[in-house]
Amino acid sequence: VSRFLGANASVRPAAPLAMALRAVLAARLASRNAGPTAVVARAVPCPARHAGLRMAPAGFRQLRWGSQLAEDDTPKYVHFRESKLPHPLRAKPFEKDPARMEPDEKPIVDLMQRHIWSQHEIDERLSNLYQHRPQSFSDKAMHAVMYTLYKSFNWITGFKPKDTPVRAVEWRLIVLESFAGVPGFMAAMFRHFRSLRTLQRDHGWIHTLLEEAENERMHLLVCMKMFKVGYVTRLLVVAAQVFMTPWLALLYSVHPRSVHRFVGYLEETACLTYANIIAQVETPGTPLHEAWAHLDAPTLAKAYWRLPEEARWVDALKCIFADEANHRDVNHTFAT
């Protein structure tokens, strides 16, 4: 400090900037001597309104390059069905008014209502794994492509319906969620440009698709809290994006409904996967039961789905399943 501001502290007693710099540098030196996670407890009084500088408040950790992290690292994420952002269709509980909706908005509003899943809703969806029956040529083509990829994915990851190896499930969930977040964001981009190009409103598609992409990314982040990702898994994630994203983008520019139908079938397979995993975790004697039945849900999952403090990992898996069921229904609706 003396090297920068002079050995005598009384040289410039009236300079607020010098006082502020002296306080900052002294705190940095104290923090470095105490360790990387030292807490800056208080600041030396200084007229900060003149100096334009202030010390980090108590409760923050001072890190390298001046960044700060709160001591309370509880995530503040909001689930997409509880978001308070205004919805173009006024479909959220705090703004829903059926009398104000246009006729073409009414059919999909119920699919877009935001709320956290109840146990009854989860059980209802687990007992009824809806699968769309292909009708048109494009439906049949997308169904064939999706289920070919599904079977190939099962073979690559070693996934099987009974006594599934734990490592195979970890691979599968990371790759699945990393890819599932791509179509929604890509489709929202195309819908956004279309709305600007045609000078017409979008009737809620953009908002819904962006929330879908964000929700899928949150699934990935939750899984990352539970699994360690190796180089092979990372390679599969990159390969899925590199090869599938251009194909989906080209198809969406030509026939958007086919992409939504494809995503609907993708979500069907995701529902089948999660329902199977949940059943195995809750069945004594299976590898998944032995490995996962006793695990607590990560803090991120508890905050995102408003789960109780005693929630288990399987409770988070059930919430992910319910989200996937919602995406399945929404995309099949958009493809109609």
Coordinates of C-alpha atoms in Angstrom, one line a residue:
V1 CA 0.0 0.0 0.0
S2 CA 2.8 2.4 1.0
R3 CA 4.5 1.7 -2.3
F4 CA 1.5 3.0 -4.3
L5 CA 0.2 5.7 -2.0
G6 CA 3.3 6.8 -0.1
A7 CA 4.8 5.7 3.2
N8 CA 3.0 8.3 5.2
A9 CA -0.8 7.9 5.4
S10 CA -1.2 11.6 6.2
V11 CA 0.4 12.8 3.0
R12 CA -2.9 13.4 1.3
P13 CA -5.6 13.1 4.0
A14 CA -8.2 14.9 2.0
A15 CA -8.0 12.7 -1.1
P16 CA -11.0 10.3 -1.1
L17 CA -9.7 8.3 -4.1
A18 CA -6.4 7.7 -2.3
M19 CA -8.2 6.6 0.8
A20 CA -10.4 4.2 -1.2
L21 CA -7.5 2.7 -3.0
R22 CA -5.6 2.2 0.2
A23 CA -8.6 0.4 1.7
V24 CA -9.0 -1.8 -1.4
L25 CA -5.3 -2.8 -1.6
A26 CA -5.1 -3.5 2.1
A27 CA -8.1 -5.7 1.9
R28 CA -6.6 -7.6 -1.1
L29 CA -3.4 -8.2 0.8
A30 CA -5.2 -9.4 3.9
S31 CA -7.4 -11.7 1.7
R32 CA -4.4 -13.1 0.0
N33 CA -2.6 -13.8 3.2
A34 CA -5.7 -15.4 4.8
G35 CA -6.4 -17.8 1.8
P36 CA -8.4 -17.9 -1.4
T37 CA -11.8 -18.0 0.4
A38 CA -11.2 -15.3 3.0
V39 CA -14.3 -13.2 3.7
V40 CA -14.0 -9.4 3.5
A41 CA -15.7 -8.6 6.8
R42 CA -15.8 -4.8 6.6
A43 CA -14.5 -1.8 4.7
V44 CA -12.5 1.1 5.9
P45 CA -14.8 4.2 6.0
C46 CA -14.3 6.4 3.0
P47 CA -16.4 8.9 1.1
A48 CA -17.3 6.4 -1.7
R49 CA -19.7 8.8 -3.3
H50 CA -16.7 10.9 -4.3
A51 CA -14.3 8.1 -5.0
G52 CA -16.7 5.9 -7.0
L53 CA -15.3 2.8 -5.2
R54 CA -16.7 0.5 -2.5
M55 CA -15.7 -2.6 -0.6
A56 CA -17.5 -5.9 -0.9
P57 CA -20.2 -6.3 1.8
A58 CA -20.0 -8.9 4.5
G59 CA -21.1 -12.3 3.4
F60 CA -19.3 -12.2 0.0
R61 CA -16.1 -14.0 -1.0
Q62 CA -13.5 -11.9 -2.8
L63 CA -12.0 -13.9 -5.7
R64 CA -9.3 -13.3 -8.2
W65 CA -10.0 -10.5 -10.8
G66 CA -12.4 -8.9 -8.4
S67 CA -15.4 -11.2 -8.9
Q68 CA -17.7 -12.0 -6.0
L69 CA -19.6 -15.0 -5.0
A70 CA -22.4 -15.1 -2.4
E71 CA -21.7 -17.3 0.6
D72 CA -25.3 -18.6 0.1
D73 CA -24.9 -20.6 -3.1
T74 CA -28.5 -21.9 -3.2
P75 CA -29.6 -21.6 -6.8
K76 CA -32.3 -19.1 -7.7
Y77 CA -33.6 -20.8 -10.8
V78 CA -37.4 -20.7 -11.6
H79 CA -39.1 -23.6 -13.2
F80 CA -40.5 -22.8 -16.6
R81 CA -44.1 -23.6 -15.5
E82 CA -43.8 -21.1 -12.7
S83 CA -42.2 -18.3 -14.6
K84 CA -43.6 -14.8 -14.0
L85 CA -42.7 -13.5 -17.4
P86 CA -45.8 -12.4 -19.3
H87 CA -47.0 -14.9 -21.8
P88 CA -48.2 -13.8 -25.3
L89 CA -51.3 -16.0 -24.9
R90 CA -52.0 -14.9 -21.3
A91 CA -51.8 -18.6 -20.4
K92 CA -50.2 -18.4 -17.0
P93 CA -52.4 -18.6 -13.9
F94 CA -51.8 -15.0 -12.8
E95 CA -52.9 -13.6 -16.2
K96 CA -55.3 -16.3 -17.6
D97 CA -58.6 -14.9 -18.8
P98 CA -60.4 -17.3 -21.3
A99 CA -62.8 -14.6 -22.3
R100 CA -60.0 -12.5 -23.8
M101 CA -58.5 -15.3 -25.9
E102 CA -58.8 -15.5 -29.6
P103 CA -60.4 -18.7 -31.1
D104 CA -57.1 -19.9 -32.5
E105 CA -55.4 -19.5 -29.1
K106 CA -57.8 -21.5 -27.0
P107 CA -56.7 -25.1 -27.9
I108 CA -53.1 -24.9 -26.7
V109 CA -53.5 -22.7 -23.7
D110 CA -54.1 -25.6 -21.3
L111 CA -50.7 -27.1 -22.4
M112 CA -48.9 -23.9 -21.5
Q113 CA -50.1 -23.2 -18.0
R114 CA -47.2 -22.8 -15.6
H115 CA -47.1 -24.7 -12.3
I116 CA -45.0 -27.1 -10.4
W117 CA -46.0 -30.8 -10.9
S118 CA -48.1 -32.4 -8.2
Q119 CA -47.7 -36.0 -7.2
H120 CA -51.1 -36.8 -8.7
E121 CA -50.1 -35.3 -12.1
I122 CA -46.8 -37.3 -12.1
D123 CA -48.6 -40.6 -11.3
E124 CA -51.2 -39.9 -13.9
R125 CA -48.6 -39.5 -16.6
L126 CA -46.5 -42.5 -15.4
S127 CA -49.6 -44.6 -15.8
N128 CA -50.4 -43.5 -19.3
L129 CA -47.4 -43.3 -21.6
Y130 CA -49.1 -41.7 -24.6
Q131 CA -47.7 -42.5 -28.1
H132 CA -48.8 -40.8 -31.2
R133 CA -49.8 -43.0 -34.2
P134 CA -48.3 -41.7 -37.5
Q135 CA -50.9 -40.6 -40.0
S136 CA -49.3 -38.8 -42.9
F137 CA -46.2 -39.6 -44.9
S138 CA -44.1 -37.1 -43.0
D139 CA -45.3 -38.6 -39.7
K140 CA -44.3 -42.0 -40.7
A141 CA -40.9 -40.8 -42.0
M142 CA -40.2 -38.9 -38.7
H143 CA -41.3 -41.9 -36.7
A144 CA -39.0 -44.2 -38.6
V145 CA -36.1 -41.9 -38.2
M146 CA -36.6 -41.3 -34.5
Y147 CA -37.1 -45.0 -33.6
T148 CA -34.1 -46.0 -35.7
L149 CA -32.0 -43.5 -33.7
Y150 CA -33.6 -44.7 -30.5
K151 CA -32.6 -48.3 -31.1
S152 CA -29.1 -47.2 -32.2
F153 CA -28.7 -45.1 -29.1
N154 CA -29.7 -48.0 -26.9
W155 CA -27.0 -50.1 -28.5
I156 CA -24.3 -47.4 -28.2
T157 CA -25.0 -46.6 -24.6
G158 CA -25.7 -50.2 -23.5
F159 CA -29.2 -49.4 -22.3
K160 CA -31.6 -52.3 -21.7
P161 CA -35.1 -52.4 -20.2
K162 CA -34.1 -54.7 -17.3
D163 CA -31.2 -54.5 -14.9
T164 CA -29.7 -51.6 -16.7
P165 CA -26.1 -50.8 -15.9
V166 CA -25.8 -47.5 -13.9
R167 CA -23.1 -46.2 -16.2
A168 CA -25.3 -46.8 -19.3
V169 CA -28.0 -44.7 -17.8
E170 CA -25.6 -41.9 -16.9
W171 CA -24.3 -41.8 -20.5
R172 CA -27.9 -41.9 -21.8
L173 CA -29.3 -39.0 -19.7
I174 CA -26.4 -36.7 -20.4
V175 CA -26.5 -37.2 -24.2
L176 CA -30.3 -37.2 -24.3
E177 CA -30.7 -33.9 -22.4
S178 CA -27.8 -32.2 -24.2
F179 CA -29.5 -32.9 -27.6
A180 CA -33.1 -32.4 -26.4
G181 CA -32.3 -28.7 -25.7
V182 CA -31.4 -28.1 -29.3
P183 CA -34.7 -28.3 -31.3
G184 CA -36.7 -25.9 -29.1
F185 CA -34.1 -23.1 -29.4
M186 CA -33.6 -23.7 -33.1
A187 CA -37.3 -23.6 -33.8
A188 CA -37.8 -20.5 -31.7
M189 CA -35.1 -18.8 -33.8
F190 CA -36.9 -19.7 -37.0
R191 CA -40.3 -18.6 -35.6
H192 CA -38.7 -15.3 -34.4
F193 CA -37.4 -14.5 -37.9
R194 CA -40.6 -15.5 -39.5
S195 CA -42.6 -13.2 -37.2
L196 CA -40.3 -10.3 -38.1
R197 CA -40.3 -11.2 -41.8
T198 CA -44.1 -11.4 -42.1
L199 CA -44.8 -8.6 -39.6
Q200 CA -47.2 -10.9 -37.7
R201 CA -47.6 -12.1 -34.2
D202 CA -46.5 -15.6 -33.3
H203 CA -49.3 -16.7 -31.0
G204 CA -47.0 -17.9 -28.2
W205 CA -44.8 -20.3 -30.1
I206 CA -41.5 -18.5 -29.6
H207 CA -42.0 -18.1 -25.8
T208 CA -43.1 -21.7 -25.4
L209 CA -40.2 -23.1 -27.5
L210 CA -37.6 -21.0 -25.6
E211 CA -38.9 -22.2 -22.3
E212 CA -38.7 -25.8 -23.6
A213 CA -35.1 -25.3 -24.5
E214 CA -34.3 -23.7 -21.1
N215 CA -36.1 -26.5 -19.3
E216 CA -34.1 -29.2 -21.2
R217 CA -30.9 -27.4 -20.3
M218 CA -31.9 -27.4 -16.7
H219 CA -32.4 -31.2 -16.9
L220 CA -28.8 -31.4 -18.1
L221 CA -27.4 -29.2 -15.3
V222 CA -29.3 -31.3 -12.7
C223 CA -27.8 -34.5 -14.2
M224 CA -24.4 -32.9 -14.2
K225 CA -24.7 -32.5 -10.4
M226 CA -25.1 -36.3 -10.1
F227 CA -22.8 -37.8 -12.7
K228 CA -19.2 -37.4 -13.8
V229 CA -18.8 -36.8 -17.5
G230 CA -16.0 -38.6 -19.3
Y231 CA -14.4 -37.9 -22.7
V232 CA -16.5 -40.5 -24.5
T233 CA -19.7 -38.9 -23.2
R234 CA -18.5 -35.4 -24.2
L235 CA -17.7 -36.7 -27.7
L236 CA -21.2 -38.1 -28.0
V237 CA -22.7 -34.8 -27.0
V238 CA -20.6 -32.9 -29.6
A239 CA -21.4 -35.5 -32.3
A240 CA -25.1 -35.2 -31.6
Q241 CA -25.1 -31.5 -32.1
V242 CA -22.8 -31.5 -35.1
F243 CA -24.7 -34.0 -37.1
M244 CA -28.3 -33.5 -36.0
T245 CA -28.5 -29.7 -35.7
P246 CA -27.9 -28.9 -39.4
W247 CA -30.3 -31.6 -40.5
L248 CA -33.1 -30.3 -38.2
A249 CA -32.5 -26.7 -39.3
L250 CA -32.7 -27.6 -43.0
L251 CA -35.9 -29.6 -42.4
Y252 CA -37.4 -26.8 -40.3
S253 CA -36.9 -24.3 -43.1
V254 CA -38.8 -26.6 -45.5
H255 CA -41.4 -28.3 -43.3
P256 CA -41.6 -27.1 -39.7
R257 CA -44.4 -29.5 -38.7
S258 CA -42.1 -32.5 -39.4
V259 CA -39.6 -31.2 -36.9
H260 CA -42.2 -30.8 -34.2
R261 CA -43.5 -34.3 -34.9
F262 CA -39.9 -35.6 -34.7
V263 CA -39.5 -33.8 -31.4
G264 CA -42.8 -35.2 -30.2
Y265 CA -41.5 -38.8 -31.0
L266 CA -38.2 -37.9 -29.3
E267 CA -40.0 -36.9 -26.1
E268 CA -42.0 -40.1 -26.3
T269 CA -38.8 -42.1 -26.1
A270 CA -37.6 -39.8 -23.3
C271 CA -40.8 -40.6 -21.4
L272 CA -40.2 -44.3 -21.9
T273 CA -36.6 -44.0 -20.8
Y274 CA -37.4 -42.1 -17.6
A275 CA -40.4 -44.2 -16.7
N276 CA -38.2 -47.3 -17.0
I277 CA -35.5 -45.8 -14.9
I278 CA -37.9 -44.7 -12.2
A279 CA -39.4 -48.2 -12.1
Q280 CA -35.9 -49.7 -11.7
V281 CA -34.9 -47.3 -9.0
E282 CA -38.0 -48.2 -7.0
T283 CA -37.5 -51.9 -7.5
P284 CA -35.3 -53.6 -4.9
G285 CA -32.5 -55.8 -6.3
T286 CA -31.8 -53.8 -9.4
P287 CA -28.5 -52.1 -10.0
L288 CA -30.2 -48.7 -10.2
H289 CA -32.0 -49.3 -6.9
E290 CA -28.7 -50.2 -5.2
A291 CA -26.9 -47.1 -6.6
W292 CA -29.6 -44.4 -6.6
A293 CA -32.5 -45.3 -4.2
H294 CA -30.7 -43.7 -1.2
L295 CA -29.3 -40.6 -3.0
D296 CA -30.7 -37.1 -2.1
A297 CA -31.9 -34.8 -4.8
P298 CA -29.3 -32.1 -5.7
T299 CA -29.8 -28.6 -4.3
L300 CA -30.4 -27.4 -7.8
A301 CA -33.3 -29.8 -8.4
K302 CA -34.9 -28.9 -5.0
A303 CA -34.8 -25.2 -5.9
Y304 CA -36.0 -25.6 -9.5
W305 CA -38.9 -28.0 -8.8
R306 CA -39.7 -26.7 -5.3
L307 CA -39.0 -30.1 -3.8
P308 CA -38.9 -30.6 0.0
E309 CA -35.6 -30.8 1.8
E310 CA -35.9 -34.6 2.2
A311 CA -36.5 -35.2 -1.5
R312 CA -34.6 -38.1 -3.1
W313 CA -32.9 -38.3 -6.6
V314 CA -35.8 -40.4 -7.8
D315 CA -38.2 -37.5 -7.0
A316 CA -36.2 -35.3 -9.3
L317 CA -36.3 -37.9 -12.0
K318 CA -40.1 -38.0 -11.7
C319 CA -40.2 -34.2 -12.2
I320 CA -38.0 -34.5 -15.3
F321 CA -40.3 -37.2 -16.7
A322 CA -43.3 -34.9 -16.2
D323 CA -41.5 -32.1 -18.0
E324 CA -40.8 -34.4 -20.9
A325 CA -44.4 -35.5 -21.1
N326 CA -45.4 -31.8 -21.3
H327 CA -42.9 -31.2 -24.2
R328 CA -44.2 -34.3 -25.9
D329 CA -47.8 -33.0 -25.8
V330 CA -46.9 -29.5 -26.9
N331 CA -44.8 -30.6 -29.9
H332 CA -47.4 -33.0 -31.1
T333 CA -49.9 -30.1 -30.8
F334 CA -47.6 -27.8 -32.9
A335 CA -47.2 -30.6 -35.5
T336 CA -51.0 -30.9 -36.0

